[in-house]
């Protein structure tokens, strides 16, 4: 029987991934943790504990007491926030991962999921259809921590046989939990502002293309990777996953199909430089070939669901 620990369950991904894992593995077999309280859905449906993942002793106690077999380690400081507090963010992103990897090695845990990001790429990476293997010179604290993390999870697999699995998520779009301080957050905020005020001031310029993905596709990809036969995985750093690429202008046009009076204006801030250093689109053929990655949502389907669900939520 699997017993799963989710670290960072109160965030944008954790709040939805925890619920999907509980559906599959049973509510009491998924222990949700975060440094801050969980949302009602997670708190009411199964076990939840406050955990600062930097506290290695408490992490170890939970793993031993709950007889944990798998960890999904989602806690991190995202790109925009990390640029405001570089050293603290480096410490949180890296020390938390090393705590989890060491515990997995010592306790022979079955599997570890850790998310990487398109932020591992940098200004010298080819921007269009960015390959799995290419130049990687990230110039943000967040990106440097994700690239270092990829090297470490691969190292623990090669050196100690820890079954590590990772995905380079693009920007994730969802309506359940707010985005956590990243550069791709505009693509979530825009929907809320459209429904609430009929207009949005975007912190990226109109033609800034970035890869994005709707949350149900990201959750499915995560669990598909974790359930894939180990022998099928040709890499243990992190897989490229592409999703949908668009610019703020294209997204605004899609929203206007549903809300003809919606208007967008542009006031780029410090996140513009981060976005300019990231890929515009991603080649995810290795993930498709190794474990059958595929998606359900395109821009039009995602926009329709986002607007419908946010209207319901705000009413
Ligand atoms: P988020 O900021 O919404 O959630 C992160 C959670 O981690 C928060 O609930 C926070 O309270 C928790 N946390 C922070 N410090 C902690 C600590 N010391 N101990 C325990 N919990 C702590 O982020 P997210 O969007 O859900 O991202 C989850 C993971 O996915 C991160 O590793 C992120 O880098 C990665 N990722 C996210 C995206 C995206 O678009 N959301 C894209 C690429 C990669
Ligand atoms: N969505 C994330 C961010 O913008 C990408 O990893 O930080």
CSV table of C-alpha atoms and ligand atoms in Angstrom, one decimal:
chain,number,residue,atom,x,y,z
A,1,UNK,CA,0.0,0.0,0.0
A,2,UNK,CA,1.3,3.5,-0.9
A,3,UNK,CA,1.4,6.2,1.8
A,4,UNK,CA,2.0,9.6,0.2
A,5,UNK,CA,3.4,12.8,1.7
A,6,UNK,CA,2.6,16.1,-0.1
A,7,UNK,CA,4.9,19.0,0.9
A,8,UNK,CA,3.4,22.4,-0.1
A,9,UNK,CA,-0.2,21.2,-0.2
A,10,UNK,CA,-1.6,24.7,0.2
A,11,UNK,CA,-0.2,26.2,-3.0
A,12,UNK,CA,-1.5,26.5,-6.5
A,13,UNK,CA,-0.5,22.9,-7.5
A,14,UNK,CA,-0.6,21.2,-4.1
A,15,UNK,CA,-4.2,22.1,-3.4
A,16,UNK,CA,-5.4,20.3,-6.6
A,17,UNK,CA,-2.8,17.5,-6.7
A,18,UNK,CA,-3.6,16.5,-3.1
A,19,UNK,CA,-7.2,16.0,-3.9
A,20,UNK,CA,-6.5,14.0,-7.0
A,21,UNK,CA,-4.0,11.8,-5.1
A,22,UNK,CA,-6.6,11.2,-2.4
A,23,UNK,CA,-9.2,10.2,-5.0
A,24,UNK,CA,-6.8,7.6,-6.3
A,25,UNK,CA,-5.0,6.3,-3.2
A,26,UNK,CA,-7.6,7.0,-0.5
A,27,UNK,CA,-8.0,10.1,1.7
A,28,UNK,CA,-6.1,8.7,4.7
A,29,UNK,CA,-3.2,7.5,2.6
A,30,UNK,CA,-2.3,11.1,1.5
A,31,UNK,CA,-0.7,13.2,4.2
A,32,UNK,CA,-0.9,16.9,3.3
A,33,UNK,CA,1.6,19.3,4.8
A,34,UNK,CA,2.5,23.0,4.4
A,35,UNK,CA,4.1,25.8,6.4
A,36,UNK,CA,0.7,27.5,6.3
A,37,UNK,CA,-2.8,26.3,6.8
A,38,UNK,CA,-4.5,24.2,4.1
A,39,UNK,CA,-7.6,25.2,2.2
A,40,UNK,CA,-10.9,23.8,3.4
A,41,UNK,CA,-11.1,21.0,0.7
A,42,UNK,CA,-7.7,19.6,1.7
A,43,UNK,CA,-8.1,20.2,5.5
A,44,UNK,CA,-11.5,18.5,5.6
A,45,UNK,CA,-10.9,15.5,3.4
A,46,UNK,CA,-7.9,13.9,5.1
A,47,UNK,CA,-4.8,14.3,7.3
A,48,UNK,CA,-3.1,17.7,7.3
A,49,UNK,CA,-0.1,18.8,9.3
A,50,UNK,CA,1.9,22.1,9.5
A,51,UNK,CA,5.4,21.4,8.4
A,52,UNK,CA,8.3,23.7,7.6
A,53,UNK,CA,10.3,21.4,5.2
A,54,UNK,CA,13.5,23.0,6.4
A,55,UNK,CA,12.9,21.3,9.7
A,56,UNK,CA,14.6,18.0,8.8
A,57,UNK,CA,13.8,16.4,12.2
A,58,UNK,CA,10.0,17.0,11.9
A,59,UNK,CA,10.0,15.8,8.3
A,60,UNK,CA,11.7,12.6,9.4
A,61,UNK,CA,9.3,12.1,12.3
A,62,UNK,CA,6.3,12.4,9.9
A,63,UNK,CA,7.9,10.0,7.4
A,64,UNK,CA,8.6,7.4,10.0
A,65,UNK,CA,5.3,7.8,12.0
A,66,UNK,CA,3.1,7.7,8.9
A,67,UNK,CA,5.3,5.0,7.1
A,68,UNK,CA,5.5,7.2,4.0
A,69,UNK,CA,6.5,5.5,0.7
A,70,UNK,CA,6.3,8.4,-1.7
A,71,UNK,CA,6.9,12.2,-1.5
A,72,UNK,CA,5.6,14.9,-3.8
A,73,UNK,CA,7.8,17.9,-2.8
A,74,UNK,CA,6.2,21.1,-4.1
A,75,UNK,CA,7.3,23.7,-1.6
A,76,UNK,CA,9.4,26.5,-3.3
A,77,UNK,CA,9.7,30.2,-3.8
A,78,UNK,CA,8.7,31.0,-7.4
A,79,UNK,CA,10.5,33.3,-9.9
A,80,UNK,CA,9.1,36.7,-9.1
A,81,UNK,CA,9.3,36.4,-5.3
A,82,UNK,CA,12.7,34.7,-5.5
A,83,UNK,CA,14.2,37.8,-7.2
A,84,UNK,CA,13.1,39.9,-4.2
A,85,UNK,CA,14.8,37.7,-1.7
A,86,UNK,CA,17.6,35.8,-3.5
A,87,UNK,CA,19.5,34.2,-0.7
A,88,UNK,CA,16.5,33.2,1.4
A,89,UNK,CA,14.9,31.7,-1.7
A,90,UNK,CA,18.0,29.8,-2.7
A,91,UNK,CA,18.1,28.4,0.9
A,92,UNK,CA,14.5,27.3,0.9
A,93,UNK,CA,14.5,25.8,-2.6
A,94,UNK,CA,17.8,23.9,-2.2
A,95,UNK,CA,17.8,22.9,1.5
A,96,UNK,CA,14.3,21.6,1.3
A,97,UNK,CA,15.2,19.4,-1.7
A,98,UNK,CA,18.3,18.0,0.0
A,99,UNK,CA,16.3,17.2,3.2
A,100,UNK,CA,13.8,15.3,1.1
A,101,UNK,CA,16.5,13.5,-1.0
A,102,UNK,CA,18.5,12.5,2.1
A,103,UNK,CA,15.4,11.1,3.8
A,104,UNK,CA,14.5,9.2,0.7
A,105,UNK,CA,18.0,7.7,0.6
A,106,UNK,CA,18.1,6.8,4.3
A,107,UNK,CA,14.6,5.4,4.5
A,108,UNK,CA,14.5,3.7,1.0
A,109,UNK,CA,11.4,5.5,0.0
A,110,UNK,CA,9.8,4.2,-3.2
A,111,UNK,CA,9.5,7.4,-5.3
A,112,UNK,CA,10.1,11.1,-5.1
A,113,UNK,CA,8.4,13.7,-7.3
A,114,UNK,CA,10.0,17.2,-7.6
A,115,UNK,CA,8.9,19.8,-10.1
A,116,UNK,CA,11.4,21.7,-12.2
A,117,UNK,CA,10.4,24.6,-14.5
A,118,UNK,CA,10.9,26.3,-17.9
A,119,UNK,CA,13.0,28.6,-15.7
A,120,UNK,CA,16.0,26.2,-16.1
A,121,UNK,CA,16.5,27.8,-19.5
A,122,UNK,CA,18.1,31.2,-20.0
A,123,UNK,CA,18.7,33.9,-22.6
A,124,UNK,CA,21.2,31.7,-24.5
A,125,UNK,CA,18.7,28.8,-24.9
A,126,UNK,CA,17.0,28.6,-28.3
A,127,UNK,CA,13.5,30.1,-27.6
A,128,UNK,CA,11.3,28.4,-30.1
A,129,UNK,CA,10.5,24.7,-29.6
A,130,UNK,CA,13.2,24.5,-26.9
A,131,UNK,CA,14.7,20.9,-26.9
A,132,UNK,CA,15.0,18.6,-24.0
A,133,UNK,CA,18.8,18.8,-24.2
A,134,UNK,CA,20.1,22.3,-25.0
A,135,UNK,CA,22.1,25.2,-23.6
A,136,UNK,CA,21.0,26.0,-20.1
A,137,UNK,CA,22.3,29.2,-18.5
A,138,UNK,CA,19.4,30.5,-16.3
A,139,UNK,CA,19.9,34.0,-15.0
A,140,UNK,CA,17.3,34.1,-12.2
A,141,UNK,CA,17.7,32.7,-8.6
A,142,UNK,CA,14.7,30.5,-9.2
A,143,UNK,CA,16.0,29.1,-12.5
A,144,UNK,CA,19.5,28.5,-11.0
A,145,UNK,CA,17.9,26.6,-8.1
A,146,UNK,CA,15.7,24.5,-10.5
A,147,UNK,CA,18.7,23.6,-12.7
A,148,UNK,CA,20.8,22.7,-9.6
A,149,UNK,CA,17.7,20.6,-8.3
A,150,UNK,CA,17.6,18.7,-11.6
A,151,UNK,CA,21.2,17.8,-11.3
A,152,UNK,CA,20.7,16.7,-7.7
A,153,UNK,CA,17.7,14.5,-8.3
A,154,UNK,CA,19.5,12.8,-11.2
A,155,UNK,CA,22.6,12.4,-9.0
A,156,UNK,CA,20.5,10.6,-6.2
A,157,UNK,CA,19.0,8.3,-8.8
A,158,UNK,CA,22.4,7.4,-10.3
A,159,UNK,CA,24.4,7.2,-7.1
A,160,UNK,CA,21.9,5.9,-4.6
A,161,UNK,CA,19.1,4.4,-6.6
A,162,UNK,CA,16.5,6.8,-5.3
A,163,UNK,CA,13.6,6.7,-7.8
A,164,UNK,CA,13.3,10.4,-8.6
A,165,UNK,CA,11.0,11.9,-11.2
A,166,UNK,CA,10.6,15.5,-12.4
A,167,UNK,CA,8.7,17.7,-14.9
A,168,UNK,CA,9.7,21.1,-16.2
A,169,UNK,CA,6.3,22.7,-15.7
A,170,UNK,CA,5.4,25.6,-17.9
A,171,UNK,CA,3.3,28.4,-16.4
A,172,UNK,CA,0.3,26.7,-14.8
A,173,UNK,CA,-3.2,28.2,-15.1
A,174,UNK,CA,-6.0,27.3,-12.6
A,175,UNK,CA,-9.0,28.8,-10.8
A,176,UNK,CA,-9.0,26.9,-7.5
A,177,UNK,CA,-5.9,28.5,-5.7
A,178,UNK,CA,-4.1,31.7,-6.5
A,179,UNK,CA,-0.7,31.6,-8.2
A,180,UNK,CA,2.3,31.9,-5.9
A,181,UNK,CA,4.4,34.8,-7.1
A,182,UNK,CA,5.7,33.7,-10.4
A,183,UNK,CA,6.3,35.4,-13.8
A,184,UNK,CA,3.5,33.4,-15.5
A,185,UNK,CA,0.9,34.6,-12.9
A,186,UNK,CA,-0.5,37.2,-15.3
A,187,UNK,CA,-2.3,34.3,-17.1
A,188,UNK,CA,-4.3,33.5,-14.0
A,189,UNK,CA,-4.8,37.1,-12.8
A,190,UNK,CA,-6.2,38.2,-16.2
A,191,UNK,CA,-9.2,35.9,-15.8
A,192,UNK,CA,-10.1,37.2,-12.3
A,193,UNK,CA,-9.7,40.8,-13.4
A,194,UNK,CA,-11.8,40.2,-16.5
A,195,UNK,CA,-14.7,38.7,-14.5
A,196,UNK,CA,-14.4,41.3,-11.6
A,197,UNK,CA,-13.6,44.5,-13.5
A,198,UNK,CA,-13.8,43.8,-17.3
A,199,UNK,CA,-10.2,45.0,-17.7
A,200,UNK,CA,-6.6,44.0,-16.8
A,201,UNK,CA,-3.2,45.8,-16.6
A,202,UNK,CA,-0.6,43.2,-17.6
A,203,UNK,CA,2.9,43.2,-16.1
A,204,UNK,CA,4.3,41.7,-19.3
A,205,UNK,CA,4.3,43.3,-22.7
A,206,UNK,CA,1.7,42.2,-25.4
A,207,UNK,CA,4.0,40.0,-27.5
A,208,UNK,CA,5.6,38.0,-24.7
A,209,UNK,CA,5.1,34.4,-25.7
A,210,UNK,CA,5.4,31.8,-23.0
A,211,UNK,CA,4.5,28.1,-22.6
A,212,UNK,CA,1.5,27.5,-20.3
A,213,UNK,CA,-0.7,24.6,-19.2
A,214,UNK,CA,-4.1,24.2,-17.7
A,215,UNK,CA,-4.0,22.6,-14.3
A,216,UNK,CA,-6.0,19.4,-15.1
A,217,UNK,CA,-3.4,18.6,-17.8
A,218,UNK,CA,-0.5,19.3,-15.4
A,219,UNK,CA,-2.0,17.1,-12.6
A,220,UNK,CA,-2.6,14.2,-15.1
A,221,UNK,CA,1.0,14.5,-16.4
A,222,UNK,CA,2.4,14.5,-12.9
A,223,UNK,CA,0.5,11.3,-11.9
A,224,UNK,CA,1.1,9.6,-15.2
A,225,UNK,CA,4.8,10.2,-14.8
A,226,UNK,CA,4.8,8.9,-11.2
A,227,UNK,CA,2.8,5.8,-12.2
A,228,UNK,CA,4.9,5.1,-15.3
A,229,UNK,CA,7.0,1.9,-15.4
A,230,UNK,CA,10.5,2.9,-14.1
A,231,UNK,CA,12.1,1.0,-17.1
A,232,UNK,CA,10.4,3.4,-19.5
A,233,UNK,CA,12.0,6.6,-18.1
A,234,UNK,CA,15.1,7.5,-20.1
A,235,UNK,CA,15.9,10.5,-17.9
A,236,UNK,CA,15.9,11.3,-14.2
A,237,UNK,CA,16.5,15.0,-14.3
A,238,UNK,CA,13.1,16.5,-15.5
A,239,UNK,CA,11.0,16.1,-18.6
A,240,UNK,CA,10.1,19.0,-20.9
A,241,UNK,CA,6.3,19.4,-21.1
A,242,UNK,CA,5.0,22.0,-23.6
A,243,UNK,CA,1.3,22.8,-23.0
A,244,UNK,CA,0.0,25.8,-25.0
A,245,UNK,CA,2.1,28.8,-26.1
A,246,UNK,CA,0.5,32.2,-26.3
A,247,UNK,CA,1.1,35.9,-25.6
A,248,UNK,CA,-0.9,38.3,-23.4
A,249,UNK,CA,-2.4,39.8,-26.5
A,250,UNK,CA,-3.5,36.4,-27.9
A,251,UNK,CA,-5.0,35.5,-24.5
A,252,UNK,CA,-6.8,38.8,-24.3
A,253,UNK,CA,-8.3,38.2,-27.7
A,254,UNK,CA,-9.5,34.8,-26.6
A,255,UNK,CA,-11.2,36.3,-23.5
A,256,UNK,CA,-12.8,39.0,-25.7
A,257,UNK,CA,-14.6,36.2,-27.7
A,258,UNK,CA,-16.6,35.6,-24.4
A,259,UNK,CA,-16.5,39.2,-23.1
A,260,UNK,CA,-16.4,41.6,-26.0
A,261,UNK,CA,-16.0,44.7,-23.7
A,262,UNK,CA,-12.9,43.3,-22.0
A,263,UNK,CA,-9.8,45.6,-22.3
A,264,UNK,CA,-6.2,45.0,-21.6
A,265,UNK,CA,-3.3,47.5,-21.0
A,266,UNK,CA,0.3,46.8,-20.5
A,267,UNK,CA,2.8,48.0,-17.9
A,268,UNK,CA,5.8,45.7,-17.9
A,269,UNK,CA,7.7,45.4,-14.6
A,270,UNK,CA,10.8,43.5,-13.5
A,271,UNK,CA,9.2,40.2,-14.5
A,272,UNK,CA,9.5,41.2,-18.2
A,273,UNK,CA,13.2,40.5,-18.1
A,274,UNK,CA,12.6,37.1,-16.6
A,275,UNK,CA,9.9,36.2,-19.2
A,276,UNK,CA,12.3,37.4,-22.0
A,277,UNK,CA,14.9,34.9,-20.8
A,278,UNK,CA,12.5,31.9,-21.0
A,279,UNK,CA,11.4,29.8,-23.9
A,280,UNK,CA,8.4,30.8,-26.1
A,281,UNK,CA,7.5,27.2,-26.8
A,282,UNK,CA,8.8,23.7,-25.8
A,283,UNK,CA,9.6,20.4,-27.5
A,284,UNK,CA,8.2,17.7,-25.3
A,285,UNK,CA,8.8,14.7,-27.6
A,286,UNK,CA,10.9,12.8,-25.1
A,287,UNK,CA,8.0,12.8,-22.5
A,288,UNK,CA,5.5,11.7,-25.3
A,289,UNK,CA,7.8,8.8,-26.3
A,290,UNK,CA,8.8,7.6,-22.8
A,291,UNK,CA,5.5,7.7,-21.0
A,292,UNK,CA,2.8,8.9,-23.4
A,293,UNK,CA,2.4,12.6,-22.4
A,294,UNK,CA,-0.7,14.1,-24.0
A,295,UNK,CA,-3.1,17.0,-23.2
A,296,UNK,CA,-6.8,17.6,-23.3
A,297,UNK,CA,-7.0,21.4,-23.2
A,298,UNK,CA,-6.2,24.0,-25.9
A,299,UNK,CA,-6.4,27.8,-25.4
A,300,UNK,CA,-10.1,28.0,-26.3
A,301,UNK,CA,-11.3,25.1,-24.1
A,302,UNK,CA,-9.2,26.4,-21.2
A,303,UNK,CA,-10.4,30.0,-21.5
A,304,UNK,CA,-14.0,28.8,-21.5
A,305,UNK,CA,-13.6,26.7,-18.4
A,306,UNK,CA,-11.6,29.4,-16.6
A,307,UNK,CA,-14.3,32.1,-17.2
A,308,UNK,CA,-17.1,29.8,-16.2
A,309,UNK,CA,-15.5,28.5,-13.0
A,310,UNK,CA,-14.3,32.0,-11.9
A,311,UNK,CA,-17.8,33.4,-12.5
A,312,UNK,CA,-19.3,30.6,-10.3
A,313,UNK,CA,-16.6,31.1,-7.6
A,314,UNK,CA,-17.1,34.9,-7.4
A,315,UNK,CA,-20.8,34.7,-7.3
B,1,LIG,P1,2.9,28.0,-4.6
B,1,LIG,O1,3.8,29.1,-4.2
B,1,LIG,O2,1.5,28.2,-4.9
B,1,LIG,O3,2.9,26.9,-3.4
B,1,LIG,C1,4.1,26.5,-2.8
B,1,LIG,C2,3.7,26.1,-1.4
B,1,LIG,O4,4.9,25.8,-0.6
B,1,LIG,C3,3.0,27.2,-0.6
B,1,LIG,O5,1.7,26.8,-0.1
B,1,LIG,C4,3.9,27.5,0.5
B,1,LIG,O6,3.2,27.9,1.8
B,1,LIG,C5,4.7,26.2,0.7
B,1,LIG,N1,6.0,26.4,1.3
B,1,LIG,C6,6.9,27.4,1.1
B,1,LIG,N2,7.9,27.3,1.9
B,1,LIG,C7,7.7,26.2,2.7
B,1,LIG,C8,8.4,25.5,3.7
B,1,LIG,N3,9.6,26.0,4.1
B,1,LIG,N4,7.9,24.4,4.2
B,1,LIG,C9,6.7,23.9,3.8
B,1,LIG,N5,6.0,24.5,2.8
B,1,LIG,C10,6.5,25.6,2.3
B,1,LIG,O7,3.7,27.2,-5.8
B,1,LIG,P2,3.1,26.3,-6.9
B,1,LIG,O8,2.7,27.1,-8.0
B,1,LIG,O9,2.0,25.4,-6.3
B,1,LIG,O10,4.4,25.4,-7.2
B,1,LIG,C11,4.7,24.2,-6.7
B,1,LIG,C12,6.0,23.7,-7.3
B,1,LIG,O11,5.9,23.7,-8.7
B,1,LIG,C13,7.2,24.6,-7.0
B,1,LIG,O12,8.3,23.8,-6.8
B,1,LIG,C14,7.3,25.4,-8.2
B,1,LIG,O13,8.6,25.9,-8.5
B,1,LIG,C15,6.9,24.4,-9.3
B,1,LIG,N6,6.4,25.1,-10.5
B,1,LIG,C16,5.2,25.8,-10.5
B,1,LIG,C17,4.8,26.4,-11.7
B,1,LIG,C18,3.5,27.2,-11.7
B,1,LIG,O14,3.2,27.8,-12.8
B,1,LIG,N7,2.7,27.2,-10.7
B,1,LIG,C19,5.6,26.3,-12.9
B,1,LIG,C20,6.8,25.6,-12.8
B,1,LIG,C21,7.2,24.9,-11.6
B,2,LIG,N1,5.2,29.7,-13.1
B,2,LIG,C1,6.5,29.7,-12.6
B,2,LIG,C2,7.0,31.1,-12.4
B,2,LIG,O1,6.6,31.9,-13.1
B,2,LIG,C3,7.4,29.0,-13.6
B,2,LIG,O2,8.2,28.1,-12.9
B,2,LIG,O3,7.8,31.2,-11.5
